[in-house]
Amino acid sequence: LIAIARGEHAAAERQLQDVLAMQRGALGPRHPIVAVTLNSLAHVLAATGRRAEAAARLDEALGILRPTVGSNHPLVAVYLLN
C-alpha cells in the first residue's frame, strides 16, 4: 500500500498480484480477504486507466463477498460504490 500512496502503480500492482497468489494458496480463492486484496488491485488498475480490468476485479471481489458475508454487509456496499 505504500507503493500506491507514492504513486508507484506498477510496483503496487506486482505486490498485490503476489499477495493474491499467496492468499489464494493459503486461504483458498473464495476467502473474504482475497476480496479485499482484489479491491485494492482494482484501485491500482483504475488509477492507471485500466477501468475494464478494474471493474472485472471488483466484480470478482463482489462474487466472493456476497456469498460469504451476505449482500447487506458494509464491505459489499463499499465495493458497489467503487
PDB file of C-alpha atoms in Angstrom:
ATOM      1  CA  LEU A   1       0.000   0.000   0.000  1.00  0.00           C
ATOM      2  CA  ILE A   2       2.979   2.293   0.412  1.00  0.00           C
ATOM      3  CA  ALA A   3       3.652   1.948  -3.312  1.00  0.00           C
ATOM      4  CA  ILE A   4       0.080   3.073  -4.027  1.00  0.00           C
ATOM      5  CA  ALA A   5       0.485   6.122  -1.797  1.00  0.00           C
ATOM      6  CA  ARG A   6       3.705   7.004  -3.614  1.00  0.00           C
ATOM      7  CA  GLY A   7       2.020   6.663  -6.988  1.00  0.00           C
ATOM      8  CA  GLU A   8       4.179   3.671  -7.884  1.00  0.00           C
ATOM      9  CA  HIS A   9       1.364   1.858  -9.621  1.00  0.00           C
ATOM     10  CA  ALA A  10       3.436  -0.777 -11.432  1.00  0.00           C
ATOM     11  CA  ALA A  11       5.144  -1.800  -8.190  1.00  0.00           C
ATOM     12  CA  ALA A  12       1.831  -1.780  -6.339  1.00  0.00           C
ATOM     13  CA  GLU A  13       0.236  -3.981  -8.977  1.00  0.00           C
ATOM     14  CA  ARG A  14       3.096  -6.503  -8.795  1.00  0.00           C
ATOM     15  CA  GLN A  15       2.926  -6.583  -4.999  1.00  0.00           C
ATOM     16  CA  LEU A  16      -0.842  -7.058  -4.979  1.00  0.00           C
ATOM     17  CA  GLN A  17      -0.633  -9.833  -7.583  1.00  0.00           C
ATOM     18  CA  ASP A  18       1.975 -11.581  -5.409  1.00  0.00           C
ATOM     19  CA  VAL A  19      -0.186 -11.173  -2.316  1.00  0.00           C
ATOM     20  CA  LEU A  20      -3.227 -12.525  -4.186  1.00  0.00           C
ATOM     21  CA  ALA A  21      -1.297 -15.629  -5.214  1.00  0.00           C
ATOM     22  CA  MET A  22      -0.209 -16.204  -1.610  1.00  0.00           C
ATOM     23  CA  GLN A  23      -3.689 -15.600  -0.212  1.00  0.00           C
ATOM     24  CA  ARG A  24      -5.369 -17.857  -2.747  1.00  0.00           C
ATOM     25  CA  GLY A  25      -2.856 -20.601  -1.979  1.00  0.00           C
ATOM     26  CA  ALA A  26      -3.145 -20.277   1.783  1.00  0.00           C
ATOM     27  CA  LEU A  27      -6.813 -19.346   2.208  1.00  0.00           C
ATOM     28  CA  GLY A  28      -8.471 -20.522  -0.989  1.00  0.00           C
ATOM     29  CA  PRO A  29      -9.764 -18.435  -3.874  1.00  0.00           C
ATOM     30  CA  ARG A  30     -13.111 -17.581  -2.250  1.00  0.00           C
ATOM     31  CA  HIS A  31     -11.884 -16.188   1.078  1.00  0.00           C
ATOM     32  CA  PRO A  32     -13.102 -12.666   2.019  1.00  0.00           C
ATOM     33  CA  ILE A  33      -9.510 -11.476   2.495  1.00  0.00           C
ATOM     34  CA  VAL A  34      -8.892 -12.291  -1.176  1.00  0.00           C
ATOM     35  CA  ALA A  35     -11.792  -9.950  -1.992  1.00  0.00           C
ATOM     36  CA  VAL A  36     -10.157  -7.134  -0.019  1.00  0.00           C
ATOM     37  CA  THR A  37      -6.935  -7.528  -1.997  1.00  0.00           C
ATOM     38  CA  LEU A  38      -8.880  -7.662  -5.271  1.00  0.00           C
ATOM     39  CA  ASN A  39     -10.472  -4.351  -4.299  1.00  0.00           C
ATOM     40  CA  SER A  40      -7.039  -2.812  -3.719  1.00  0.00           C
ATOM     41  CA  LEU A  41      -5.859  -4.144  -7.058  1.00  0.00           C
ATOM     42  CA  ALA A  42      -8.927  -2.642  -8.720  1.00  0.00           C
ATOM     43  CA  HIS A  43      -7.991   0.779  -7.345  1.00  0.00           C
ATOM     44  CA  VAL A  44      -4.486   0.495  -8.798  1.00  0.00           C
ATOM     45  CA  LEU A  45      -5.832  -0.605 -12.169  1.00  0.00           C
ATOM     46  CA  ALA A  46      -8.345   2.248 -12.229  1.00  0.00           C
ATOM     47  CA  ALA A  47      -5.613   4.742 -11.332  1.00  0.00           C
ATOM     48  CA  THR A  48      -3.684   3.635 -14.414  1.00  0.00           C
ATOM     49  CA  GLY A  49      -6.709   3.987 -16.683  1.00  0.00           C
ATOM     50  CA  ARG A  50      -7.398   0.255 -16.931  1.00  0.00           C
ATOM     51  CA  ARG A  51     -11.044   0.607 -15.994  1.00  0.00           C
ATOM     52  CA  ALA A  52     -12.307  -2.593 -17.612  1.00  0.00           C
ATOM     53  CA  GLU A  53      -9.735  -4.640 -15.698  1.00  0.00           C
ATOM     54  CA  ALA A  54     -10.582  -2.749 -12.520  1.00  0.00           C
ATOM     55  CA  ALA A  55     -14.278  -3.460 -12.987  1.00  0.00           C
ATOM     56  CA  ALA A  56     -13.533  -7.148 -13.507  1.00  0.00           C
ATOM     57  CA  ARG A  57     -11.546  -7.305 -10.250  1.00  0.00           C
ATOM     58  CA  LEU A  58     -14.368  -5.539  -8.375  1.00  0.00           C
ATOM     59  CA  ASP A  59     -16.894  -7.970  -9.838  1.00  0.00           C
ATOM     60  CA  GLU A  60     -14.684 -10.838  -8.714  1.00  0.00           C
ATOM     61  CA  ALA A  61     -14.449  -9.349  -5.213  1.00  0.00           C
ATOM     62  CA  LEU A  62     -18.222  -8.973  -5.022  1.00  0.00           C
ATOM     63  CA  GLY A  63     -18.633 -12.542  -6.240  1.00  0.00           C
ATOM     64  CA  ILE A  64     -16.579 -13.657  -3.251  1.00  0.00           C
ATOM     65  CA  LEU A  65     -18.120 -11.355  -0.647  1.00  0.00           C
ATOM     66  CA  ARG A  66     -21.807 -11.740  -1.349  1.00  0.00           C
ATOM     67  CA  PRO A  67     -21.983 -15.492  -0.671  1.00  0.00           C
ATOM     68  CA  THR A  68     -19.511 -15.388   2.229  1.00  0.00           C
ATOM     69  CA  VAL A  69     -20.599 -12.319   4.220  1.00  0.00           C
ATOM     70  CA  GLY A  70     -24.014 -11.547   2.687  1.00  0.00           C
ATOM     71  CA  SER A  71     -25.309  -8.876   0.356  1.00  0.00           C
ATOM     72  CA  ASN A  72     -26.062  -6.490   3.237  1.00  0.00           C
ATOM     73  CA  HIS A  73     -22.507  -6.447   4.612  1.00  0.00           C
ATOM     74  CA  PRO A  74     -20.886  -2.974   4.703  1.00  0.00           C
ATOM     75  CA  LEU A  75     -17.966  -4.101   2.518  1.00  0.00           C
ATOM     76  CA  VAL A  76     -20.385  -5.088  -0.235  1.00  0.00           C
ATOM     77  CA  ALA A  77     -21.832  -1.577  -0.140  1.00  0.00           C
ATOM     78  CA  VAL A  78     -18.356  -0.023  -0.328  1.00  0.00           C
ATOM     79  CA  TYR A  79     -17.361  -2.180  -3.290  1.00  0.00           C
ATOM     80  CA  LEU A  80     -20.588  -1.317  -5.088  1.00  0.00           C
ATOM     81  CA  LEU A  81     -19.694   2.354  -4.731  1.00  0.00           C
ATOM     82  CA  ASN A  82     -16.244   1.759  -6.212  1.00  0.00           C
TER      83      ASN A  82
END
